[in-house]
mmCIF file of C-alpha atoms in Angstrom:
data_model
loop_
_atom_site.group_PDB
_atom_site.id
_atom_site.type_symbol
_atom_site.label_atom_id
_atom_site.label_comp_id
_atom_site.label_asym_id
_atom_site.label_seq_id
_atom_site.Cartn_x
_atom_site.Cartn_y
_atom_site.Cartn_z
ATOM 1 C CA MET A 94 115.265 112.747 76.529
ATOM 2 C CA ASP A 95 112.586 113.375 73.917
ATOM 3 C CA LYS A 96 109.462 115.363 74.664
ATOM 4 C CA LYS A 97 107.147 112.385 74.785
ATOM 5 C CA THR A 98 109.346 110.656 77.323
ATOM 6 C CA SER A 99 109.689 113.743 79.447
ATOM 7 C CA ASP A 100 105.919 114.246 79.306
ATOM 8 C CA VAL A 101 105.440 110.753 80.667
ATOM 9 C CA VAL A 102 107.961 111.396 83.411
ATOM 10 C CA PHE A 103 106.165 114.587 84.396
ATOM 11 C CA GLN A 104 102.858 112.759 84.423
ATOM 12 C CA ILE A 105 104.215 110.094 86.711
ATOM 13 C CA ALA A 106 105.684 112.756 88.960
ATOM 14 C CA ASP A 107 102.265 114.415 89.043
ATOM 15 C CA PHE A 108 100.713 111.158 90.175
ATOM 16 C CA VAL A 109 103.210 110.924 92.993
ATOM 17 C CA GLU A 110 102.661 114.528 93.988
ATOM 18 C CA ASN A 111 99.025 113.749 94.511
ATOM 19 C CA ASP A 112 98.079 112.977 98.072
ATOM 20 C CA LEU A 113 98.390 109.262 97.557
ATOM 21 C CA ASP A 114 97.389 108.366 101.101
ATOM 22 C CA THR A 115 94.121 110.264 100.743
ATOM 23 C CA LEU A 116 93.535 108.735 97.325
ATOM 24 C CA LEU A 117 94.168 105.271 98.681
ATOM 25 C CA GLU A 118 91.643 105.852 101.472
ATOM 26 C CA ILE A 119 89.014 106.999 98.987
ATOM 27 C CA ALA A 120 89.758 104.066 96.701
ATOM 28 C CA LEU A 121 89.433 101.589 99.541
ATOM 29 C CA ALA A 122 86.145 103.194 100.586
ATOM 30 C CA LEU A 123 84.851 102.744 97.042
ATOM 31 C CA VAL A 124 86.189 99.261 96.357
ATOM 32 C CA GLY A 125 83.260 96.903 96.254
ATOM 33 C CA LEU A 126 80.907 99.684 95.278
ATOM 34 C CA ILE A 127 82.495 100.436 91.911
ATOM 35 C CA PRO A 128 83.782 97.661 89.628
ATOM 36 C CA GLY A 129 86.889 99.447 88.331
ATOM 37 C CA MET A 130 88.022 100.693 91.692
ATOM 38 C CA SER A 131 90.106 97.690 92.681
ATOM 39 C CA MET A 132 92.350 98.324 89.679
ATOM 40 C CA VAL A 133 92.614 102.002 90.627
ATOM 41 C CA ALA A 134 93.550 100.954 94.154
ATOM 42 C CA LYS A 135 96.273 98.737 92.675
ATOM 43 C CA ILE A 136 97.679 101.682 90.751
ATOM 44 C CA ILE A 137 97.699 103.881 93.835
ATOM 45 C CA ASP A 138 99.300 101.089 95.824
ATOM 46 C CA LEU A 139 101.992 100.748 93.166
ATOM 47 C CA LEU A 140 102.697 104.471 93.350
ATOM 48 C CA VAL A 141 102.753 104.422 97.143
ATOM 49 C CA LYS A 142 105.167 101.496 97.235
ATOM 50 C CA HIS A 143 107.553 103.147 94.809
ATOM 51 C CA ARG A 144 106.898 106.727 95.814
ATOM 52 C CA SER A 145 110.369 107.615 96.986
ATOM 53 C CA LYS A 146 112.110 105.946 94.071
ATOM 54 C CA ILE A 147 109.743 107.558 91.569
ATOM 55 C CA MET A 148 110.430 110.968 93.069
ATOM 56 C CA LEU A 149 114.152 110.418 92.876
ATOM 57 C CA ALA A 150 114.102 109.026 89.351
ATOM 58 C CA ALA A 151 111.704 111.684 88.085
ATOM 59 C CA GLY A 152 113.852 114.356 89.715
ATOM 60 C CA LEU A 153 116.898 113.072 87.891
ATOM 61 C CA ALA A 154 115.015 112.789 84.616
ATOM 62 C CA LYS A 155 113.563 116.251 85.000
ATOM 63 C CA LYS A 156 116.988 117.723 85.550
ATOM 64 C CA VAL A 157 118.200 115.935 82.454
ATOM 65 C CA SER A 158 115.412 117.393 80.368
ATOM 66 C CA SER A 159 115.699 120.879 81.867
ATOM 67 C CA PRO A 160 119.277 121.295 83.048
ATOM 68 C CA THR A 161 118.901 125.056 83.317
ATOM 69 C CA THR A 162 116.338 124.611 86.058
ATOM 70 C CA ALA A 163 118.561 122.350 88.125
ATOM 71 C CA GLY A 164 118.253 123.360 91.725
ATOM 72 C CA GLU A 165 114.691 124.604 91.369
ATOM 73 C CA ASP A 166 113.111 121.212 91.590
ATOM 74 C CA ASP A 167 114.905 119.650 94.494
ATOM 75 C CA GLU A 168 111.593 118.623 95.964
ATOM 76 C CA PHE A 169 111.890 115.584 93.750
ATOM 77 C CA ALA A 170 115.138 114.553 95.332
ATOM 78 C CA ASN A 171 113.789 113.345 98.622
ATOM 79 C CA SER A 172 116.667 113.722 100.990
ATOM 80 C CA GLU A 173 115.046 111.203 103.303
ATOM 81 C CA GLU A 174 115.777 108.515 100.765
ATOM 82 C CA GLN A 175 119.453 108.139 100.339
ATOM 83 C CA LEU A 176 120.711 106.015 97.554
ATOM 84 C CA CYS A 177 123.079 103.410 98.849
ATOM 85 C CA LEU A 178 126.115 103.862 96.684
ATOM 86 C CA GLU A 179 126.788 100.163 96.760
ATOM 87 C CA GLN A 180 123.958 100.261 94.271
ATOM 88 C CA SER A 181 126.011 102.305 91.876
ATOM 89 C CA ASP A 182 127.202 98.946 90.634
ATOM 90 C CA PRO A 183 125.178 98.351 87.438
ATOM 91 C CA LYS A 184 124.489 94.796 88.553
ATOM 92 C CA GLU A 185 123.049 95.988 91.840
ATOM 93 C CA LEU A 186 120.917 98.566 90.103
ATOM 94 C CA PHE A 187 119.625 95.931 87.742
ATOM 95 C CA LEU A 188 118.812 93.677 90.680
ATOM 96 C CA SER A 189 116.723 96.481 92.111
ATOM 97 C CA LEU A 190 114.793 96.683 88.840
ATOM 98 C CA VAL A 191 114.155 92.960 89.022
ATOM 99 C CA GLU A 192 112.903 93.321 92.592
ATOM 100 C CA ASP A 193 110.584 96.110 91.482
ATOM 101 C CA ALA A 194 109.274 94.034 88.603
ATOM 102 C CA LYS A 195 108.599 91.097 90.893
ATOM 103 C CA ALA A 196 107.082 93.175 93.672
ATOM 104 C CA ASP A 197 103.528 92.606 92.492
ATOM 105 C CA GLY A 198 104.046 88.871 92.211
ATOM 106 C CA VAL A 199 103.996 88.723 88.423
ATOM 107 C CA VAL A 200 106.606 89.407 85.770
ATOM 108 C CA THR A 201 104.771 90.025 82.540
ATOM 109 C CA ASP A 202 106.181 89.274 79.101
ATOM 110 C CA GLU A 203 106.517 92.979 78.466
ATOM 111 C CA GLU A 204 108.500 93.461 81.676
ATOM 112 C CA ARG A 205 110.649 90.472 80.788
ATOM 113 C CA GLU A 206 111.413 91.862 77.350
ATOM 114 C CA TYR A 207 112.231 95.198 78.924
ATOM 115 C CA LEU A 208 114.531 93.788 81.569
ATOM 116 C CA ILE A 209 116.534 91.222 79.611
ATOM 117 C CA PRO A 210 118.556 93.670 77.478
ATOM 118 C CA ARG A 211 119.179 95.801 80.540
ATOM 119 C CA GLY A 212 120.423 92.788 82.451
ATOM 120 C CA LEU A 213 122.737 91.851 79.597
ATOM 121 C CA ARG A 214 124.008 95.399 79.527
ATOM 122 C CA ALA A 215 124.670 95.183 83.271
ATOM 123 C CA GLY A 216 126.810 92.110 82.707
ATOM 124 C CA TYR A 217 124.498 89.237 83.570
ATOM 125 C CA SER A 218 124.078 86.250 81.287
ATOM 126 C CA LEU A 219 120.698 85.422 79.786
ATOM 127 C CA LYS A 220 120.486 82.332 81.951
ATOM 128 C CA GLU A 221 121.175 84.348 85.096
ATOM 129 C CA ILE A 222 118.535 86.895 84.145
ATOM 130 C CA GLU A 223 115.954 84.200 83.484
ATOM 131 C CA GLN A 224 116.671 82.720 86.901
ATOM 132 C CA MET A 225 116.304 86.111 88.549
ATOM 133 C CA LEU A 226 112.936 86.661 86.931
ATOM 134 C CA VAL A 227 111.521 83.432 88.270
ATOM 135 C CA ILE A 228 109.116 84.107 91.106
ATOM 136 C CA LYS A 229 109.600 81.467 93.756
ATOM 137 C CA MET B 104 145.623 80.579 95.325
ATOM 138 C CA GLY B 105 143.931 83.926 95.814
ATOM 139 C CA PHE B 106 141.404 84.619 98.459
ATOM 140 C CA LEU B 107 138.450 84.441 96.104
ATOM 141 C CA ASP B 108 139.609 81.177 94.621
ATOM 142 C CA GLY B 109 140.089 79.792 98.073
ATOM 143 C CA LEU B 110 136.708 81.016 99.100
ATOM 144 C CA LEU B 111 135.063 79.409 96.106
ATOM 145 C CA ASP B 112 136.951 76.234 96.816
ATOM 146 C CA SER B 113 135.822 76.175 100.400
ATOM 147 C CA VAL B 114 132.186 76.878 99.681
ATOM 148 C CA ASN B 115 132.156 74.033 97.241
ATOM 149 C CA LYS B 116 132.181 71.785 100.226
ATOM 150 C CA THR B 117 128.834 70.206 100.818
ATOM 151 C CA ALA B 118 126.202 71.858 102.924
ATOM 152 C CA SER B 119 126.473 69.010 105.368
ATOM 153 C CA ASP B 120 130.160 69.670 105.772
ATOM 154 C CA ILE B 121 129.354 73.227 106.626
ATOM 155 C CA ALA B 122 126.612 72.210 108.985
ATOM 156 C CA SER B 123 128.889 69.777 110.748
ATOM 157 C CA GLY B 124 131.498 72.484 110.960
ATOM 158 C CA ILE B 125 129.288 74.722 113.017
ATOM 159 C CA SER B 126 127.624 72.103 115.148
ATOM 160 C CA GLY B 127 128.505 72.289 118.790
ATOM 161 C CA LYS B 128 130.591 75.424 118.465
ATOM 162 C CA GLN B 129 130.236 78.564 120.536
ATOM 163 C CA GLU B 130 130.658 80.970 117.627
ATOM 164 C CA PRO B 131 127.600 83.055 116.680
ATOM 165 C CA SER B 132 125.550 81.462 113.942
ATOM 166 C CA ILE B 133 125.357 83.468 110.751
ATOM 167 C CA SER B 134 121.619 83.776 110.962
ATOM 168 C CA SER B 135 121.921 85.276 114.453
ATOM 169 C CA ILE B 136 124.227 87.955 113.078
ATOM 170 C CA PHE B 137 121.516 89.125 110.717
ATOM 171 C CA ASP B 138 118.626 88.575 113.103
ATOM 172 C CA ASN B 139 117.870 92.055 114.325
ATOM 173 C CA SER B 140 115.389 91.134 117.004
ATOM 174 C CA ASN B 141 117.711 90.834 119.969
ATOM 175 C CA LYS B 142 120.530 93.215 119.423
ATOM 176 C CA ALA B 143 119.615 95.779 122.043
ATOM 177 C CA ASP B 144 121.794 94.405 124.830
ATOM 178 C CA SER B 145 125.374 95.440 125.260
ATOM 179 C CA CYS B 146 126.746 92.017 124.430
ATOM 180 C CA TRP B 147 125.584 92.548 120.857
ATOM 181 C CA THR B 148 126.145 96.255 120.521
ATOM 182 C CA SER B 149 129.759 96.084 121.650
ATOM 183 C CA ARG B 150 131.006 93.882 118.815
ATOM 184 C CA LYS B 151 131.613 94.356 115.141
ATOM 185 C CA PRO B 152 129.075 92.267 113.213
ATOM 186 C CA LEU B 153 131.750 91.625 110.622
ATOM 187 C CA TYR B 154 133.924 90.099 113.308
ATOM 188 C CA ASP B 155 131.168 87.673 114.207
ATOM 189 C CA LEU B 156 130.796 86.785 110.565
ATOM 190 C CA TYR B 157 134.527 86.185 110.322
ATOM 191 C CA VAL B 158 134.468 83.871 113.342
ATOM 192 C CA SER B 159 131.505 81.978 111.905
ATOM 193 C CA LEU B 160 133.069 81.623 108.485
ATOM 194 C CA ARG B 161 136.241 80.307 110.020
ATOM 195 C CA ALA B 162 134.224 77.848 112.064
ATOM 196 C CA MET B 163 132.632 76.658 108.846
ATOM 197 C CA ASN B 164 136.038 76.133 107.271
ATOM 198 C CA PHE B 165 135.676 78.927 104.750
ATOM 199 C CA ASN B 166 139.098 79.826 103.478
ATOM 200 C CA VAL B 167 139.331 83.250 105.052
ATOM 201 C CA PRO B 168 142.514 85.098 105.980
ATOM 202 C CA ASN B 169 144.229 84.003 109.152
ATOM 203 C CA ASP B 170 143.537 87.175 111.027
ATOM 204 C CA TYR B 171 140.469 89.338 111.287
ATOM 205 C CA ASP B 172 142.213 92.568 110.331
ATOM 206 C CA SER B 173 143.168 91.121 106.957
ATOM 207 C CA PHE B 174 139.624 89.889 106.473
ATOM 208 C CA GLU B 175 138.143 93.305 107.233
ATOM 209 C CA ARG B 176 140.682 95.048 105.054
ATOM 210 C CA MET B 177 139.897 92.728 102.165
ATOM 211 C CA LEU B 178 136.198 93.545 102.374
ATOM 212 C CA THR B 179 136.532 97.274 102.902
ATOM 213 C CA VAL B 180 139.607 98.836 101.326
ATOM 214 C CA GLY B 181 140.492 95.821 99.227
ATOM 215 C CA GLU B 182 143.790 94.332 98.263
ATOM 216 C CA LYS B 183 146.137 97.093 97.139
ATOM 217 C CA ASN B 184 143.483 99.598 98.176
ATOM 218 C CA ASN B 185 141.203 98.474 95.379
ATOM 219 C CA GLU B 186 137.734 99.354 96.606
ATOM 220 C CA ALA B 187 136.068 97.773 93.597
ATOM 221 C CA ALA B 188 137.767 94.504 94.462
ATOM 222 C CA ALA B 189 136.515 94.864 98.018
ATOM 223 C CA ALA B 190 132.964 95.298 96.756
ATOM 224 C CA GLN B 191 133.435 92.241 94.573
ATOM 225 C CA CYS B 192 134.580 90.255 97.613
ATOM 226 C CA ARG B 193 131.524 91.347 99.563
ATOM 227 C CA HIS B 194 129.205 90.285 96.775
ATOM 228 C CA LYS B 195 131.022 86.998 96.344
ATOM 229 C CA ILE B 196 130.785 86.112 100.009
ATOM 230 C CA TYR B 197 127.117 87.007 100.115
ATOM 231 C CA GLU B 198 126.298 85.042 96.991
ATOM 232 C CA GLU B 199 128.105 81.970 98.220
ATOM 233 C CA MET B 200 126.469 82.202 101.631
ATOM 234 C CA VAL B 201 123.116 82.300 99.873
ATOM 235 C CA THR B 202 124.057 79.421 97.621
ATOM 236 C CA LYS B 203 125.064 77.312 100.569
ATOM 237 C CA LYS B 204 122.066 78.368 102.663
ATOM 238 C CA CYS B 205 124.297 79.463 105.503
ATOM 239 C CA GLY B 206 121.739 81.836 107.002
ATOM 240 C CA ALA B 207 122.439 84.881 104.869
ATOM 241 C CA PRO B 208 119.661 87.497 104.699
ATOM 242 C CA ASN B 209 117.330 87.575 101.731
ATOM 243 C CA THR B 210 118.875 90.584 100.087
ATOM 244 C CA TYR B 211 122.397 91.828 99.590
ATOM 245 C CA SER B 212 121.230 95.168 100.858
ATOM 246 C CA ALA B 213 120.297 93.614 104.213
ATOM 247 C CA PHE B 214 123.633 91.795 104.327
ATOM 248 C CA TYR B 215 125.492 95.005 103.612
ATOM 249 C CA SER B 216 123.534 97.168 106.005
ATOM 250 C CA VAL B 217 124.234 94.916 108.998
ATOM 251 C CA LEU B 218 127.939 94.564 108.330
ATOM 252 C CA PHE B 219 129.072 97.711 106.579
ATOM 253 C CA GLU B 220 128.495 101.390 106.212
ATOM 254 C CA PRO B 221 129.535 103.617 103.329
ATOM 255 C CA ILE B 222 132.104 106.320 103.865
ATOM 256 C CA SER B 223 132.311 107.671 100.338
ATOM 257 C CA LYS B 224 130.952 106.981 96.893
ATOM 258 C CA THR B 225 133.036 103.865 96.535
ATOM 259 C CA ALA B 226 134.391 102.990 99.951
ATOM 260 C CA SER B 227 132.845 101.193 102.880
ATOM 261 C CA ARG B 228 133.914 100.342 106.378
ATOM 262 C CA ALA B 229 132.862 97.692 108.845
ATOM 263 C CA LYS B 230 130.167 98.761 111.249
ATOM 264 C CA SER B 231 131.511 99.130 114.748
ATOM 265 C CA HIS B 232 128.544 97.488 116.417
ATOM 266 C CA TYR B 233 125.150 96.019 115.837
ATOM 267 C CA ILE B 234 122.210 98.342 115.449
ATOM 268 C CA SER B 235 119.116 97.103 117.184
ATOM 269 C CA ASP B 236 115.614 97.231 115.769
ATOM 270 C CA VAL B 237 114.880 100.051 118.181
ATOM 271 C CA GLN B 238 117.760 102.097 116.882
ATOM 272 C CA GLN B 239 116.943 101.326 113.302
ATOM 273 C CA SER B 240 113.236 101.948 113.432
ATOM 274 C CA LYS B 241 111.772 104.990 111.731
ATOM 275 C CA PRO B 242 108.251 106.358 111.714
ATOM 276 C CA ALA B 243 106.192 104.030 109.603
ATOM 277 C CA ASP B 244 105.357 105.320 106.210
ATOM 278 C CA ALA B 245 104.652 103.889 102.831
ATOM 279 C CA SER B 246 108.125 104.538 101.546
ATOM 280 C CA GLN B 247 109.575 102.053 103.999
ATOM 281 C CA SER B 248 109.024 99.299 101.496
ATOM 282 C CA ASN B 249 111.828 100.839 99.533
ATOM 283 C CA GLN B 250 114.274 100.747 102.395
ATOM 284 C CA SER B 251 115.657 97.415 101.282
ATOM 285 C CA PHE B 252 116.888 99.159 98.182
ATOM 286 C CA PHE B 253 117.681 102.547 99.536
ATOM 287 C CA GLY B 254 120.336 102.415 102.134
ATOM 288 C CA SER B 255 121.184 104.817 104.849
ATOM 289 C CA LEU B 256 123.838 107.115 103.505
ATOM 290 C CA SER B 257 123.199 110.272 105.393
ATOM 291 C CA ASP B 258 125.149 112.625 103.242
ATOM 292 C CA SER B 259 125.370 111.234 99.776
ATOM 293 C CA ILE B 260 122.197 111.380 97.789
ATOM 294 C CA SER B 261 121.757 115.118 97.528
ATOM 295 C CA LYS B 262 125.297 115.320 96.271
ATOM 296 C CA ALA B 263 124.749 112.358 93.993
ATOM 297 C CA VAL B 264 121.673 113.988 92.508
ATOM 298 C CA ASP B 265 123.532 117.226 91.934
ATOM 299 C CA ASP B 266 126.459 115.353 90.436
ATOM 300 C CA VAL B 267 124.149 113.509 88.106
ATOM 301 C CA ALA B 268 122.406 116.704 87.136
ATOM 302 C CA SER B 269 125.609 118.511 86.321
ATOM 303 C CA THR B 270 127.177 115.539 84.581
ATOM 304 C CA ILE B 271 124.128 114.735 82.560
ATOM 305 C CA GLY B 272 123.199 118.335 81.983
ATOM 306 C CA ASP B 273 126.514 118.997 80.289
ATOM 307 C CA VAL B 274 125.635 116.643 77.500
ATOM 308 C CA ALA B 275 121.898 117.254 77.338
ATOM 309 C CA GLY B 276 120.884 113.817 78.349
ATOM 310 C CA ASP B 277 123.402 111.802 76.446
ATOM 311 C CA VAL B 278 124.545 110.128 79.606
ATOM 312 C CA ALA B 279 126.720 107.436 78.129
ATOM 313 C CA LYS B 280 129.081 109.887 76.533
ATOM 314 C CA THR B 281 129.900 111.436 79.865
ATOM 315 C CA VAL B 282 131.557 108.307 81.149
ATOM 316 C CA SER B 283 135.196 109.258 81.337
ATOM 317 C CA ASP B 284 136.235 108.413 84.844
ATOM 318 C CA ALA B 285 135.097 106.438 87.822
ATOM 319 C CA ALA B 286 133.015 109.240 89.281
ATOM 320 C CA SER B 287 131.082 109.839 86.103
ATOM 321 C CA VAL B 288 130.593 106.107 85.707
ATOM 322 C CA ALA B 289 128.885 106.066 89.069
ATOM 323 C CA THR B 290 126.672 109.046 88.402
ATOM 324 C CA SER B 291 125.748 108.036 84.878
ATOM 325 C CA THR B 292 124.891 104.605 86.195
ATOM 326 C CA ILE B 293 122.442 106.208 88.573
ATOM 327 C CA GLY B 294 121.051 108.257 85.685
ATOM 328 C CA GLN B 295 120.652 105.108 83.638
ATOM 329 C CA TRP B 296 118.948 103.441 86.557
ATOM 330 C CA ALA B 297 116.510 106.373 86.734
ATOM 331 C CA ASP B 298 115.617 105.948 83.062
ATOM 332 C CA ASP B 299 115.284 102.184 83.385
ATOM 333 C CA PHE B 300 113.230 102.408 86.552
ATOM 334 C CA LEU B 301 110.799 104.936 85.078
ATOM 335 C CA GLY B 302 110.451 102.761 82.001
ATOM 336 C CA LEU B 303 109.499 99.845 84.202
ATOM 337 C CA ILE B 304 106.954 101.928 86.084
ATOM 338 C CA VAL B 305 105.456 103.076 82.791
ATOM 339 C CA ILE B 306 105.046 99.443 81.718
ATOM 340 C CA LYS B 307 103.360 98.577 84.989
ATOM 341 C CA LEU B 308 101.063 101.594 84.898
ATOM 342 C CA ARG B 309 100.043 100.994 81.289
ATOM 343 C CA GLU B 310 99.280 97.392 82.073
ATOM 344 C CA LEU B 311 96.957 98.485 84.873
ATOM 345 C CA VAL B 312 95.310 101.498 83.236
ATOM 346 C CA GLY B 313 94.560 99.386 80.191
ATOM 347 C CA GLN B 314 92.100 97.437 82.288
ATOM 348 C CA ILE B 315 90.042 100.433 83.389
ATOM 349 C CA ASP B 316 86.987 101.893 81.679
ATOM 350 C CA PHE B 317 87.664 105.450 82.760
ATOM 351 C CA ASN B 318 84.466 107.118 81.596
ATOM 352 C CA GLN B 319 82.360 104.567 83.412
ATOM 353 C CA THR B 320 84.552 104.583 86.521
ATOM 354 C CA ILE B 321 84.580 108.381 86.790
ATOM 355 C CA ALA B 322 80.800 108.472 86.422
ATOM 356 C CA ASP B 323 80.429 105.760 89.069
ATOM 357 C CA VAL B 324 82.790 107.525 91.464
ATOM 358 C CA GLU B 325 80.886 110.806 91.176
ATOM 359 C CA LYS B 326 77.578 109.033 91.671
ATOM 360 C CA VAL B 327 78.668 107.010 94.696
ATOM 361 C CA GLY B 328 80.425 110.035 96.140
ATOM 362 C CA LYS B 329 77.142 111.946 96.112
ATOM 363 C CA GLU B 330 75.197 109.045 97.549
ATOM 364 C CA LYS B 331 77.679 108.315 100.336
ATOM 365 C CA ASP B 332 78.646 111.939 100.914
ATOM 366 C CA ILE B 333 82.330 111.233 100.204
ATOM 367 C CA ASP B 334 84.589 113.954 98.834
ATOM 368 C CA VAL B 335 85.688 112.239 95.647
ATOM 369 C CA ALA B 336 87.081 115.311 93.882
ATOM 370 C CA PRO B 337 90.735 114.238 94.396
ATOM 371 C CA MET B 338 89.892 110.800 93.029
ATOM 372 C CA VAL B 339 88.118 112.208 89.980
ATOM 373 C CA LYS B 340 91.081 114.463 89.271
ATOM 374 C CA PHE B 341 93.451 111.525 89.632
ATOM 375 C CA LEU B 342 91.349 109.329 87.349
ATOM 376 C CA LYS B 343 91.356 112.027 84.693
ATOM 377 C CA GLN B 344 95.147 112.205 84.938
ATOM 378 C CA LEU B 345 95.332 108.453 84.520
ATOM 379 C CA GLN B 346 92.956 108.650 81.579
ATOM 380 C CA ASP B 347 95.273 111.153 79.889
ATOM 381 C CA PHE B 348 98.196 108.899 80.648
ATOM 382 C CA ALA B 349 96.391 105.929 79.109
ATOM 383 C CA ALA B 350 95.483 107.984 76.049
ATOM 384 C CA ASN B 351 99.095 109.085 75.587
ATOM 385 C CA GLY B 352 100.166 105.480 75.870
ATOM 386 C CA GLN B 353 97.858 104.529 73.029
ATOM 387 C CA GLU B 354 99.250 107.345 70.886
ATOM 388 C CA ASN B 355 102.801 106.280 71.556
ATOM 389 C CA LYS B 356 102.205 102.667 70.638
#
């Protein structure tokens, strides 16, 4: 993992380490009073929804970037969230990415471009991936 | 004809054939197996959900083995103890149930969690009884939305994380090269998922932060905070973090 990528991962982890519930309350109190606040609330909501997965993924990524510190940052690996090992199947893991992408009701072109090669790598055909990305 | 072929053959029957197959029968409907709302009584908790599914599939003329034990074995330990084949069978049954609108749950994870439970990294067993909503419920928190993805393996993830760390750490992040056996395939797959998932979150965050005028928003938040006597310091700090994130995103483009 290069430094820029790891910096981004650490930033995202920092967001999650914030007291998101408090932030969400403040954002909701300010929505309507401040024009940009609804977008901020969306960001916080996104982080809240994916909090446990972000912590797990960032924990893994952090250990990758700093293997010598493995064991010192177990706070990222939230033991409350246990990865179902059925999901170790690359296809299942890709399906979870698709679910995450669709969670906000929109799959943007950028998300589509990001997901398609990963779906192909997981063993899905392009047609199958396109069908998965359709929001019904 | 193998089981999977037979299964595919049977599910190619029309939906009406399937519907007529279950009409008027006493077997539990498939949707009732996955409906968690009324599983608290002993009549539900004393049976294997997988058994009910087997009975229902037979009633619908799916080509399943002639006895339940063979059916369970096929979906748990697999033919010739091939657990990967068992997983493939589970997926195939779920996908075909969805295709034929037989009352399967919306996600494979929900299907799996009602019928099976993991016993190791690769093996599963049939659940011995239904788990009611009451038994399943946890204190509400925001992370519950992820429960459809994250299952309920009580003892696996800490080990999985450590395994990933050691496996990946050995090669300084070059995960793919560590794939030499089934165990490392599993852990590197999780590592790859972590990378892919974070990438997706970055895309989503950048899309959202790109729509915010941070200087104006921070000024507005501080002003309104003073006026309304709201402690906005955590929000200001968060907005500044997001602003840095947005700035880094511009640099990286």
